[in-house]
Structures are given as structure tokens and as C-alpha cells.
């Protein structure tokens, strides 16, 4: 019986360290409602980043476990529905393996009849904090989100 318990423990430990296991744990952390705490934009070749938090003040994103997402824009007092997916990319360099998580979101704007997207690198996926870097043609945005209670 002890051997069977030990074998079961080893199987659980090995399977929890797989890339799929890591991805699932981070997906579980993302699920829920988040609000924008900070927002910055840094143009290419700029020395300093610009604080653009006022553009996102009061905005929220809610991630559901089925890949559905909802964006609330406080300035418009409007909700936008969409989808999200978290992807794990592995690269190898001289220091070893590196794991990069990308969080892609696409929302339908029913007001302007178009779609808007965030294709981001998730630089931190915590239980209460989510940091995203979104690259544009002329620079990149940095968003720091906190989970709502």
C-alpha cells in the first residue's frame, strides 16, 4: 500500500510540473474580474514612458473559464464581449529554457462596429496582480491590473 501511495505521489508531482500543468495553473489565476491599476505608453526611441492611466481609469476586464471575456469601458459606460486565450511559448537560450506567456484578447465594439484587440506578453501572472506588455507599431503599452474582490 505504501508503494502504491508513493507511486501515485510521484505521478502527481511529475504531471504538475509539465508545461500543460503550468499553463492551466496560470489560466486559473487569470479567471475573474480585474481593474486597471496603472497604464503607461513608451514610444519607440523615447527616453521616458508616458502615464496614460486616465484613459483606462475605471475600466475592467472579466475573464471566464470558457475563454469568454468582457471589457467594461468606464468612459463610455459600455460593455464589450470577446474572447481570450493564454499561450505558453518556450525558447532556449544559453541560460536555459525560458517560458513566455502571451495573453491574447479580442473584443467586439458594438458602438463603432469594429473589433479591438490586446495581443500581450503576460510578464506577471499572480493571484492578485497581472502585468501585461502590449506592443504597437510605434511603441508599447504596459498595463498593471489588480483583481477585484
Short mmCIF file of C-alpha atoms in Angstrom, two decimals:
data_model
loop_
_atom_site.label_atom_id
_atom_site.label_comp_id
_atom_site.label_asym_id
_atom_site.label_seq_id
_atom_site.Cartn_x
_atom_site.Cartn_y
_atom_site.Cartn_z
CA UNK A 1 0.00 0.00 0.00
CA UNK A 2 2.86 2.39 0.81
CA UNK A 3 4.47 1.68 -2.57
CA UNK A 4 1.20 2.45 -4.36
CA UNK A 5 0.80 5.72 -2.43
CA UNK A 6 4.39 6.70 -3.17
CA UNK A 7 3.95 5.89 -6.87
CA UNK A 8 0.76 7.95 -7.00
CA UNK A 9 2.55 10.89 -5.35
CA UNK A 10 5.38 10.72 -7.91
CA UNK A 11 2.92 10.68 -10.82
CA UNK A 12 1.08 13.72 -9.42
CA UNK A 13 4.33 15.64 -8.91
CA UNK A 14 5.60 14.88 -12.40
CA UNK A 15 2.33 15.78 -14.10
CA UNK A 16 2.02 19.06 -12.16
CA UNK A 17 5.41 20.21 -13.48
CA UNK A 18 4.51 19.78 -17.14
CA UNK A 19 4.03 22.77 -19.39
CA UNK A 20 0.31 21.99 -19.67
CA UNK A 21 0.05 21.96 -15.87
CA UNK A 22 1.83 25.31 -15.62
CA UNK A 23 -0.43 26.80 -18.27
CA UNK A 24 -3.59 25.54 -16.54
CA UNK A 25 -2.50 26.99 -13.19
CA UNK A 26 -1.92 30.40 -14.77
CA UNK A 27 -5.24 30.24 -16.60
CA UNK A 28 -6.93 29.58 -13.26
CA UNK A 29 -5.20 32.64 -11.78
CA UNK A 30 -6.40 34.85 -14.64
CA UNK A 31 -10.06 33.88 -14.34
CA UNK A 32 -12.08 36.58 -12.60
CA UNK A 33 -12.57 40.34 -12.72
CA UNK A 34 -9.59 42.72 -12.98
CA UNK A 35 -9.33 46.51 -12.91
CA UNK A 36 -6.62 48.71 -14.39
CA UNK A 37 -4.31 50.00 -11.67
CA UNK A 38 -1.64 51.58 -13.89
CA UNK A 39 -1.14 52.20 -17.60
CA UNK A 40 1.89 53.52 -19.46
CA UNK A 41 2.95 54.05 -23.05
CA UNK A 42 6.54 54.28 -24.26
CA UNK A 43 7.12 55.26 -27.86
CA UNK A 44 9.99 53.74 -29.81
CA UNK A 45 13.25 55.60 -29.13
CA UNK A 46 11.66 57.61 -26.31
CA UNK A 47 13.65 58.08 -23.12
CA UNK A 48 10.63 58.09 -20.81
CA UNK A 49 7.27 56.45 -20.71
CA UNK A 50 4.02 58.40 -20.56
CA UNK A 51 1.43 57.81 -17.85
CA UNK A 52 -1.87 57.14 -19.67
CA UNK A 53 -3.83 55.80 -16.71
CA UNK A 54 -6.60 58.39 -17.17
CA UNK A 55 -7.52 56.65 -20.45
CA UNK A 56 -8.19 53.42 -18.52
CA UNK A 57 -9.43 54.74 -15.18
CA UNK A 58 -12.36 52.60 -14.01
CA UNK A 59 -12.02 50.08 -16.85
CA UNK A 60 -12.34 46.38 -16.02
CA UNK A 61 -11.76 43.07 -17.77
CA UNK A 62 -13.50 39.88 -16.65
CA UNK A 63 -12.08 36.54 -17.80
CA UNK A 64 -14.33 33.47 -17.71
CA UNK A 65 -13.14 29.86 -17.67
CA UNK A 66 -14.61 29.06 -21.08
CA UNK A 67 -12.46 31.62 -22.94
CA UNK A 68 -15.15 34.31 -22.90
CA UNK A 69 -14.13 37.80 -21.76
CA UNK A 70 -15.91 41.05 -21.06
CA UNK A 71 -14.35 44.53 -21.17
CA UNK A 72 -16.02 47.40 -19.34
CA UNK A 73 -15.05 50.87 -20.58
CA UNK A 74 -15.89 53.34 -17.80
CA UNK A 75 -15.53 56.42 -20.01
CA UNK A 76 -18.22 55.07 -22.37
CA UNK A 77 -20.15 53.22 -19.66
CA UNK A 78 -20.28 50.27 -22.06
CA UNK A 79 -19.50 46.55 -22.01
CA UNK A 80 -17.76 44.76 -24.87
CA UNK A 81 -17.78 40.98 -25.25
CA UNK A 82 -14.93 38.93 -26.60
CA UNK A 83 -12.57 36.02 -26.20
CA UNK A 84 -9.24 35.36 -24.52
CA UNK A 85 -6.55 32.72 -24.74
CA UNK A 86 -3.34 32.19 -22.78
CA UNK A 87 -0.47 30.55 -24.65
CA UNK A 88 2.89 29.28 -23.44
CA UNK A 89 5.92 29.74 -25.70
CA UNK A 90 9.19 28.07 -24.82
CA UNK A 91 12.53 29.28 -26.08
CA UNK A 92 16.03 28.10 -25.38
CA UNK A 93 18.99 30.34 -24.87
CA UNK A 94 22.41 30.00 -23.28
CA UNK A 95 20.87 30.36 -19.80
CA UNK A 96 18.41 27.51 -20.36
CA UNK A 97 14.71 27.36 -21.10
CA UNK A 98 12.60 30.49 -20.99
CA UNK A 99 8.82 30.43 -20.77
CA UNK A 100 6.85 33.32 -22.22
CA UNK A 101 3.12 33.56 -21.64
CA UNK A 102 1.05 35.50 -24.15
CA UNK A 103 -2.45 36.65 -23.31
CA UNK A 104 -4.49 37.48 -26.40
CA UNK A 105 -7.87 39.20 -26.15
CA UNK A 106 -10.25 40.33 -28.86
CA UNK A 107 -13.43 42.32 -28.22
CA UNK A 108 -16.33 43.43 -30.43
CA UNK A 109 -17.08 47.14 -30.27
CA UNK A 110 -20.83 47.36 -30.93
CA UNK A 111 -20.71 51.17 -30.80
CA UNK A 112 -18.15 51.72 -33.58
CA UNK A 113 -18.86 48.37 -35.28
CA UNK A 114 -15.28 47.15 -35.17
CA UNK A 115 -13.03 44.90 -33.13
CA UNK A 116 -10.25 45.88 -30.77
CA UNK A 117 -7.54 43.59 -29.51
CA UNK A 118 -4.82 43.21 -26.95
CA UNK A 119 -2.01 40.86 -28.00
CA UNK A 120 0.20 40.90 -24.96
CA UNK A 121 3.07 39.31 -23.12
CA UNK A 122 1.96 38.47 -19.60
CA UNK A 123 5.07 39.41 -17.64
CA UNK A 124 3.48 38.61 -14.27
CA UNK A 125 0.52 36.35 -13.57
CA UNK A 126 -0.12 36.42 -9.84
CA UNK A 127 -3.15 35.63 -7.75
CA UNK A 128 -3.92 39.35 -7.29
CA UNK A 129 -1.71 41.07 -9.91
CA UNK A 130 -1.48 40.81 -13.68
CA UNK A 131 1.14 42.72 -15.68
CA UNK A 132 0.86 42.96 -19.46
CA UNK A 133 3.03 44.41 -22.22
CA UNK A 134 1.20 45.20 -25.45
CA UNK A 135 3.29 46.13 -28.48
CA UNK A 136 2.06 48.53 -31.15
CA UNK A 137 3.62 49.76 -34.38
CA UNK A 138 5.30 52.71 -32.67
CA UNK A 139 5.97 51.61 -29.10
CA UNK A 140 4.48 49.54 -26.32
CA UNK A 141 1.94 49.77 -23.52
CA UNK A 142 2.44 48.48 -20.01
CA UNK A 143 -0.67 47.62 -18.01
CA UNK A 144 -0.80 46.65 -14.35
CA UNK A 145 -4.11 45.12 -13.32
CA UNK A 146 -5.36 44.10 -9.89
CA UNK A 147 -8.01 41.53 -9.13
CA UNK A 148 -11.36 42.68 -7.82
CA UNK A 149 -12.53 41.07 -4.58
#
